[in-house]
Amino acid sequence: MEKIEILKERLNKNAVVTEIAKEKSPFKVLISTILSARTKDEVTEEISKRLFGKVRDVDDLLKIDLEKLEKLIYPVGFYKTKAKNLKKLAKVLKENYNGEVPNELDEILKLPGVGRKTANLVITLAFDDYGICVDTHVHRICNRWEYVETETPEETEMELRKKLPKKYWKIINNLLVVFGREVCSPTPKCRKCFEEIRERCPYYKKIVYFDEVLKKYGFEKVSKNNIPPEKGTYILKIKLNRGRKIKFGNKEGFFRKGYYFYVGSALGKSINLKNRIGRHLKKEKKKFWHVDYLLEFGDVKGIYVSNKSCECDVAKDLAEIFKCVEGFGCSDCKCRSHLFYLPL
């Protein structure tokens, strides 16, 4: 992967757990990884230092009082649940593994509070063995780069095991965690990204192209409360927070998590942009257009309007670079679709 090579060269920072792993302690890697879930890096760093000042090994973890442990790891995410799991973890390590962290993935997965992300990170960082740690950053960015098409981190891991060259297995998590937190976040900071990656990023190419289409046809972004009572063409940017099967009309399809762009028009005698889009936005409505079925589960994140009659022209332009969702054309055109998909 060219983009991974670029990040190897350009990034000069490690995630917190990668830094902790330099101490060559599988116990500390395991504990700090558990603490890091749903927790900011700076908090994980501070709490790990505080905890390891009191808890140096499995025996210390067994001895410490649960209430004191909770106070030590606060405010990591779900600190009470994590404290209980850490106590259970210590007992299992002592009774089943002689107080040592096992060095096999299947055995690590048996430990309380440990999932595939944690187990893979322990394998790669603590034991320098081959694993692929997929957290939300790795999952999001690999889909955004269109290297995989998956719905969950677990699915992403399995796909990466099939196609990612093994030389990247140990490093992909650290690189994409840092990159994902600082640049390629849930709302990406594309202008802050390395130019070499932007040049190779399908997501960036598509959002730039989308802006060019908006400019070409004179679209303006408007709020839900400021839609003009004029005739014209509109685009709805719809966010679907999780993948799901959706019935539309007499059809059914699986809609992946991501953004959907729907192109429509309001050109009839008694129809204008305000009442046509307003109808789409109503919570309770008779579903006349296929997009209304999608809107039942998605949130409108952007409304773009133009006073031009350009619905099919816009749809044809978007079809040049975006993935089309079949079954969403208008009744009197030969467009491939009027609904287009962009991974989050």
XYZ file of C-alpha atoms in Angstrom:
344
model
C 0.000 0.000 0.000
C 1.555 3.244 -1.149
C -0.297 5.304 1.454
C 1.058 3.173 4.304
C 4.592 3.666 2.975
C 4.019 7.421 2.901
C 2.788 7.407 6.500
C 5.836 5.356 7.544
C 8.056 8.078 6.141
C 6.076 11.142 7.201
C 4.647 10.354 10.645
C 7.017 10.884 13.557
C 4.664 10.034 16.391
C 3.468 6.851 18.100
C 0.198 5.953 19.753
C 0.405 5.728 23.550
C 0.291 1.925 23.766
C 3.113 1.682 21.207
C 5.225 3.891 23.456
C 4.358 1.783 26.508
C 5.372 -1.348 24.574
C 8.959 -0.074 24.484
C 9.208 -1.224 28.107
C 8.940 -4.833 26.831
C 6.229 -5.728 29.363
C 3.354 -7.830 27.959
C 1.443 -7.136 31.199
C 1.621 -3.356 30.703
C 0.745 -3.620 27.013
C -2.323 -5.725 27.826
C -3.534 -3.463 30.639
C -2.936 -0.176 28.812
C -4.699 -1.518 25.697
C -7.747 -2.437 27.775
C -7.714 1.028 29.338
C -7.398 2.735 25.937
C -10.759 1.524 24.619
C -13.179 4.470 24.256
C -10.536 6.706 25.849
C -8.467 9.592 24.491
C -4.748 8.978 24.073
C -3.734 11.641 26.572
C -6.020 10.135 29.220
C -4.705 6.619 28.552
C -1.139 7.899 28.931
C -1.833 9.690 32.218
C -3.847 6.845 33.762
C -1.388 4.154 32.646
C 1.469 5.989 34.364
C -0.608 6.430 37.494
C -1.756 2.819 37.564
C 1.655 1.277 36.899
C 3.076 3.336 39.737
C 0.896 1.226 42.056
C 0.307 -1.962 40.043
C 3.488 -3.460 38.593
C 2.419 -7.045 37.978
C -0.406 -9.575 38.287
C 0.134 -9.997 42.041
C -0.311 -6.261 42.633
C -3.488 -6.327 40.548
C -4.835 -9.234 42.597
C -4.138 -7.465 45.878
C -5.495 -4.016 45.079
C -8.986 -3.196 46.326
C -11.618 -2.822 43.579
C -12.729 0.622 44.787
C -9.116 1.833 44.852
C -8.568 0.416 41.365
C -11.620 2.288 40.086
C -10.227 5.541 41.463
C -6.820 4.861 39.930
C -8.160 4.350 36.400
C -10.818 7.071 36.447
C -11.698 8.775 34.044
C -11.023 6.155 31.338
C -14.156 5.118 29.478
C -16.324 2.590 31.349
C -13.829 2.632 34.214
C -16.030 0.632 36.617
C -16.546 -2.188 34.121
C -12.858 -2.146 33.227
C -11.847 -2.289 36.901
C -14.005 -5.393 37.431
C -12.588 -7.019 34.308
C -9.029 -6.237 35.375
C -9.616 -7.999 38.703
C -11.041 -11.034 36.881
C -8.148 -10.873 34.426
C -5.571 -10.997 37.203
C -7.197 -14.078 38.711
C -7.278 -15.911 35.351
C -3.648 -15.015 34.580
C -2.544 -16.251 37.997
C -4.554 -19.475 37.994
C -4.263 -20.481 34.336
C -1.065 -18.889 33.029
C 1.254 -18.754 36.068
C 0.845 -14.968 36.237
C 2.129 -14.413 32.688
C 0.340 -13.017 29.642
C -0.062 -15.820 27.070
C 1.585 -15.296 23.695
C -1.041 -16.947 21.486
C -4.017 -15.071 20.030
C -6.604 -17.714 20.924
C -5.412 -17.817 24.533
C -5.407 -14.016 24.913
C -8.962 -13.929 23.587
C -10.045 -16.115 26.520
C -9.083 -13.394 29.007
C -11.847 -11.268 30.611
C -12.489 -7.955 28.862
C -10.313 -8.826 25.862
C -11.554 -8.650 22.267
C -9.802 -9.104 18.951
C -8.431 -5.562 18.838
C -6.723 -5.920 22.214
C -5.504 -9.461 21.540
C -3.952 -8.519 18.195
C -2.251 -5.465 19.676
C -0.727 -7.574 22.456
C 0.487 -10.109 19.886
C 2.150 -7.444 17.730
C 3.489 -5.070 20.375
C 4.282 -7.352 23.284
C 5.474 -10.430 21.413
C 6.511 -8.980 18.032
C 4.406 -11.596 16.267
C 2.097 -11.223 13.276
C -1.374 -9.891 13.984
C -3.604 -7.162 12.585
C -5.089 -4.871 15.194
C -8.194 -3.186 13.784
C -9.782 -0.446 15.840
C -12.250 2.194 14.653
C -9.478 4.214 12.957
C -8.118 1.290 10.931
C -11.656 0.198 10.036
C -12.756 3.688 8.972
C -9.644 4.608 6.975
C -9.349 1.286 5.127
C -12.971 1.700 4.023
C -12.467 5.375 3.202
C -9.474 4.434 1.069
C -11.704 1.750 -0.519
C -9.114 -0.897 0.276
C -11.894 -2.953 1.893
C -15.696 -2.849 1.907
C -16.730 -3.961 5.375
C -19.249 -3.129 8.066
C -17.351 -3.989 11.264
C -13.742 -3.916 12.532
C -13.828 -7.718 12.756
C -14.745 -7.972 9.056
C -11.985 -5.490 8.237
C -9.424 -7.590 10.101
C -10.382 -10.707 8.151
C -10.223 -8.877 4.815
C -6.845 -7.356 5.670
C -5.528 -10.802 6.585
C -6.408 -11.874 3.034
C -4.964 -8.946 1.094
C -2.641 -6.766 3.208
C 1.047 -7.619 2.665
C 2.398 -9.192 5.838
C 5.131 -6.595 6.234
C 2.418 -4.077 7.199
C 0.540 -6.229 9.709
C 2.461 -5.114 12.790
C 2.555 -1.416 11.948
C -0.787 -0.577 10.358
C -2.567 0.040 13.659
C -0.022 2.484 15.052
C 0.155 4.444 11.790
C -3.592 4.691 11.231
C -4.389 5.445 14.889
C -2.084 8.481 14.816
C -3.231 9.490 11.331
C -6.888 8.892 12.209
C -6.812 10.980 15.371
C -4.958 13.923 13.856
C -6.119 13.998 10.224
C -8.406 11.262 8.892
C -10.908 11.537 11.741
C -14.667 10.765 11.520
C -14.982 14.266 10.055
C -11.768 14.252 8.014
C -9.390 17.206 7.911
C -8.477 16.643 4.271
C -6.755 19.998 3.816
C -4.400 19.023 6.648
C -3.534 15.695 5.009
C -0.218 14.947 3.311
C -0.410 15.953 -0.339
C 0.987 12.573 -1.437
C -1.912 10.819 0.286
C -4.552 13.226 -1.015
C -3.346 12.458 -4.543
C -4.035 8.757 -3.922
C -7.167 9.036 -1.769
C -10.472 8.106 -3.475
C -12.468 9.835 -0.735
C -10.670 13.157 -1.279
C -11.039 12.899 -5.058
C -14.772 12.397 -4.687
C -15.405 15.304 -2.315
C -13.361 17.608 -4.571
C -15.323 16.376 -7.582
C -18.601 16.872 -5.717
C -17.660 20.494 -4.980
C -16.867 20.977 -8.683
C -20.300 19.646 -9.653
C -21.967 21.997 -7.163
C -20.084 24.925 -8.656
C -20.783 23.850 -12.255
C -24.561 23.898 -11.767
C -24.760 26.811 -9.349
C -25.770 24.910 -6.216
C -25.863 26.641 -2.849
C -26.032 24.967 0.542
C -29.120 25.979 2.540
C -30.479 25.154 5.976
C -33.660 23.169 6.560
C -35.376 26.411 7.581
C -34.186 28.444 4.615
C -35.175 26.416 1.545
C -36.309 28.825 -1.206
C -39.865 28.569 -2.617
C -38.459 28.379 -6.154
C -38.281 25.771 -8.876
C -35.043 23.938 -9.462
C -32.834 20.958 -8.642
C -31.703 19.758 -5.244
C -29.201 17.355 -3.664
C -29.716 15.789 -0.250
C -26.636 14.565 1.627
C -27.853 11.732 3.855
C -25.803 9.994 6.557
C -26.533 6.386 7.468
C -24.853 5.579 10.776
C -24.875 1.819 10.346
C -25.392 -0.625 7.523
C -28.794 -2.210 7.234
C -31.291 -3.815 4.896
C -33.911 -1.353 3.695
C -37.035 -1.998 1.670
C -37.788 0.631 -0.958
C -40.926 0.254 -3.016
C -41.189 -3.445 -3.810
C -37.423 -3.984 -3.590
C -34.947 -4.553 -0.781
C -31.220 -3.864 -0.602
C -28.365 -3.611 1.866
C -27.238 -0.031 2.441
C -23.758 0.339 3.866
C -22.839 2.826 6.561
C -21.816 6.088 4.908
C -23.028 9.148 3.033
C -25.655 9.056 0.290
C -26.251 11.875 -2.200
C -29.732 12.004 -3.707
C -30.452 14.198 -6.749
C -34.024 15.369 -7.289
C -35.951 18.246 -8.819
C -38.979 20.450 -8.171
C -40.225 21.704 -11.515
C -43.989 21.046 -11.615
C -46.649 23.750 -11.706
C -47.505 23.538 -8.015
C -44.124 22.196 -6.855
C -41.131 24.161 -5.634
C -37.933 23.339 -3.756
C -39.344 24.315 -0.396
C -42.412 22.073 -0.462
C -40.693 19.173 -2.293
C -37.710 19.001 0.074
C -39.959 19.767 3.025
C -41.984 16.692 2.170
C -38.833 14.550 2.195
C -37.893 15.916 5.608
C -41.208 15.173 7.304
C -41.037 12.487 9.960
C -44.481 11.151 9.177
C -45.152 10.934 5.449
C -46.479 8.665 2.770
C -43.425 7.218 1.039
C -43.758 8.199 -2.605
C -40.106 8.306 -3.680
C -37.632 5.515 -2.991
C -35.355 7.933 -1.158
C -38.075 8.390 1.475
C -37.416 4.822 2.632
C -33.721 5.627 3.121
C -34.592 8.864 4.921
C -36.504 6.837 7.501
C -33.145 5.586 8.804
C -30.719 8.306 7.678
C -30.070 11.879 8.777
C -29.946 14.777 6.314
C -26.546 16.459 6.769
C -26.666 18.834 3.817
C -29.187 20.406 1.425
C -27.961 21.921 -1.849
C -30.246 23.782 -4.251
C -29.931 25.227 -7.749
C -32.488 27.191 -9.775
C -31.470 25.260 -12.888
C -33.291 22.307 -14.431
C -30.307 19.960 -14.293
C -31.367 16.863 -12.350
C -30.278 14.261 -14.907
C -27.155 16.178 -15.921
C -26.027 16.255 -12.286
C -26.821 12.546 -11.848
C -24.801 11.640 -14.936
C -21.850 13.695 -13.724
C -21.893 12.125 -10.264
C -22.125 8.659 -11.811
C -18.727 9.275 -13.398
C -16.914 8.888 -10.063
C -19.375 7.903 -7.326
C -20.813 4.436 -6.733
C -24.394 4.338 -8.005
C -27.183 2.784 -5.939
C -29.417 0.955 -8.389
C -33.165 1.492 -8.330
C -33.070 5.216 -7.570
C -33.457 6.804 -11.004
C -36.402 8.962 -11.959
C -39.278 7.552 -14.008
C -38.602 9.479 -17.205
C -34.829 9.245 -17.611
C -32.157 6.697 -18.523
C -29.720 7.625 -15.760
C -27.993 4.758 -13.955
C -29.190 6.229 -10.673
C -29.977 9.415 -8.816
C -28.503 8.076 -5.541
C -24.753 7.869 -4.928
C -22.660 6.386 -2.137
C -19.550 7.627 -0.332
C -17.913 5.633 2.522
C -17.655 7.505 5.822
